Amino acid sequence: MTPGGIDGTALARLREGLTGEAVVPGDPVYDDARTIFNAMIDRRPAVIVQCESQDDVSRAIAFGRYHGLRIAVRGGGHSVAGMSLCDDGLVIDLRRMRAVTVDPGARVAQVGGGAVMRDLDRAAEPYGLATTGGRVSTTGVGGFVLGGGTGWLDRAFGLACDHLLSVDLVTAQGEALHTSEDEHPELFWALHGGGGNFGVATSFALRLHPLPVVTAMLLMWRPGAGRDVACAYRDFLESAPDEIGGGFLYLTAPPEDFVPTDMVNRLACLVLVTYTGREQQARSIAAPLLRLGHDAEMITELPYADLQCMLDDPPGYRNYWSAEYLDAFPDPAVNLFCARAADMVVPSPSQHVLFPQGGAVARGPGDYPVPWRGSPWIVHPFGLWEDPADDDRARRWARATREDVRPWSSGAVYLNFIGMEGEERVIAGFGPQNYQRLAEVKARYDPDNVFRFNHNIKPRPAGQKAAAGMAGR
């Protein structure tokens, strides 16, 4: 037997059939292979299959199922709950499948299932093209798109899933499928927000948009100005054009040249304005914010791929995130949100965030299982810290932030923004009616719930009654 408890002969046969590698406990690369973004997650899989082809994925699924192993799927490894790892099971690691090819004439990118946002962004950049990506460069494209996908460009272009043209995936039975509007259309619908419940996505085709340059404006204040700035930002966004994105947030002021020395490593509030165009136009549109009298600024034109790296969240920290999607952000909500920033761990990479929606997000396809697209505001406590002694404090801050703004909550939530918060939150992430439809798709393509290390949809054949307590939510 191997150190992971798998028969050595069976493991040898698996390795012989792979283009990639199979890693088990005791191998020199094992600890590196099982390390993910959230340092709070320390799990020890029995085997990690580093796939290089769709056939490798099929072989890994067959091996895992034959040996009764739980199966997790790793793309970018950014799940805050560590859903890309499992103890004593099998991990399908897609990181070797990260190639991106761009057809500039068709404005389409073909993206490998293990690619991260910087792979896609850098491949599209030479052609002056881009699509909605995560707000950092290290997010996995697969989990991001399958979950719906919100980012700096969403008000201008819509959600990431709105640009999904096709998906190649391997089902729980090891079958390779090509899905699109014309091929397996119900499954393709489910992949627009339903996450990794239906198979291992090995490739995506995504529509791109012309975007030769963006403008980023970072305006920073000492925290005492926070409430007034938040109100001004809210009022500005209510009439801002769709080309404007960004957010209002509290954070630890970084040691950058544009930040006054006395602000560094202390709590500060910041407005980020992104604009899909030139600096001169951005300054004109954002004039109401520029007149507020900020304490520090950085304003620049840059390629979108560089914008994606500006606020990268560093790996190796302990993480806890959550979110509430709001129907409104009135003054009482502003007051509570701003006051709660004082509870954040400082100094740390944590962020106490307000994101806007609207624009192309709200106008996007109403049929997809992303009920949160209609909410104009998102409150997102995004905790990253180093010391385990701060674990309870960071969790309390995130949970209290949610509780504060709950009176204005729509009830829906983007599941990529949260950890494991219970079945009711999962249903809220898809919407009750969508959940029932997704459960039927799940029953067709994964009736044994093989892919359950995710915000899980329990399979339910068509016509079967919902579980007690779920109907009517």
Coordinates of N, CA and C in Angstrom, one line a residue, residues 117 120-121 130-137 139-141 144-145 149-154 157-160 163 206 304 308 414:
M117 N -6.8 33.9 -13.9 CA -7.2 35.1 -14.7 C -6.0 35.8 -15.4
L120 N -5.6 34.3 -18.9 CA -6.6 34.8 -19.9 C -6.3 36.3 -20.2
D121 N -6.1 37.1 -19.2 CA -5.9 38.5 -19.4 C -4.7 38.8 -20.3
A130 N -10.6 41.9 -24.0 CA -10.7 41.5 -22.6 C -12.2 41.0 -22.4
T131 N -12.4 40.3 -21.3 CA -13.7 39.9 -20.9 C -13.8 40.1 -19.3
T132 N -15.0 40.0 -18.8 CA -15.1 40.2 -17.4 C -14.4 39.1 -16.6
G133 N -13.5 39.5 -15.8 CA -12.7 38.6 -15.0 C -12.8 38.9 -13.5
G134 N -12.2 38.0 -12.7 CA -12.2 38.3 -11.2 C -11.5 39.6 -10.9
R135 N -11.6 40.0 -9.7 CA -10.9 41.3 -9.4 C -9.5 41.2 -9.0
V136 N -8.9 40.0 -9.1 CA -7.5 39.7 -8.9 C -7.0 38.8 -10.0
S137 N -5.7 38.7 -10.2 CA -5.2 38.0 -11.3 C -5.0 36.5 -11.0
T139 N -7.3 34.4 -9.5 CA -8.5 33.6 -9.4 C -8.6 32.6 -10.6
G140 N -9.0 31.4 -10.3 CA -9.2 30.4 -11.3 C -10.3 30.8 -12.3
V141 N -10.1 30.7 -13.6 CA -11.1 31.1 -14.5 C -12.3 30.1 -14.4
F144 N -14.6 30.7 -11.3 CA -15.1 32.0 -11.4 C -16.3 32.1 -12.4
V145 N -16.0 31.5 -13.6 CA -17.1 31.6 -14.7 C -18.3 30.7 -14.3
G149 N -19.5 34.9 -12.0 CA -18.4 35.8 -12.3 C -18.7 37.2 -12.3
T150 N -18.3 37.9 -11.3 CA -18.4 39.4 -11.2 C -17.0 40.0 -11.0
G151 N -16.8 41.2 -11.7 CA -15.5 41.8 -11.6 C -15.6 43.2 -12.0
W152 N -14.4 43.8 -12.2 CA -14.3 45.3 -12.5 C -15.0 45.7 -13.8
L153 N -15.2 44.8 -14.7 CA -15.8 45.1 -16.0 C -17.3 44.8 -16.1
D154 N -17.9 44.2 -15.0 CA -19.2 43.7 -15.2 C -20.3 44.7 -15.5
F157 N -19.7 45.2 -19.3 CA -19.9 44.0 -20.2 C -20.8 42.9 -19.7
G158 N -21.2 43.0 -18.4 CA -22.0 41.9 -17.9 C -21.2 40.9 -17.1
L159 N -21.8 39.9 -16.6 CA -21.1 38.8 -15.8 C -20.3 37.9 -16.7
A160 N -19.4 37.2 -16.1 CA -18.5 36.3 -16.9 C -19.3 35.3 -17.6
H163 N -20.8 35.6 -21.1 CA -20.0 35.5 -22.3 C -19.5 34.1 -22.6
L206 N -14.9 31.7 -24.4 CA -15.5 33.0 -23.9 C -15.4 34.1 -24.9
Y304 N -5.8 46.5 -19.1 CA -6.7 45.8 -18.2 C -5.9 44.7 -17.4
Q308 N -5.8 44.2 -13.2 CA -6.2 43.0 -12.5 C -5.2 42.7 -11.4
Y414 N -23.9 35.7 -4.2 CA -22.9 35.1 -5.1 C -22.1 34.1 -4.3

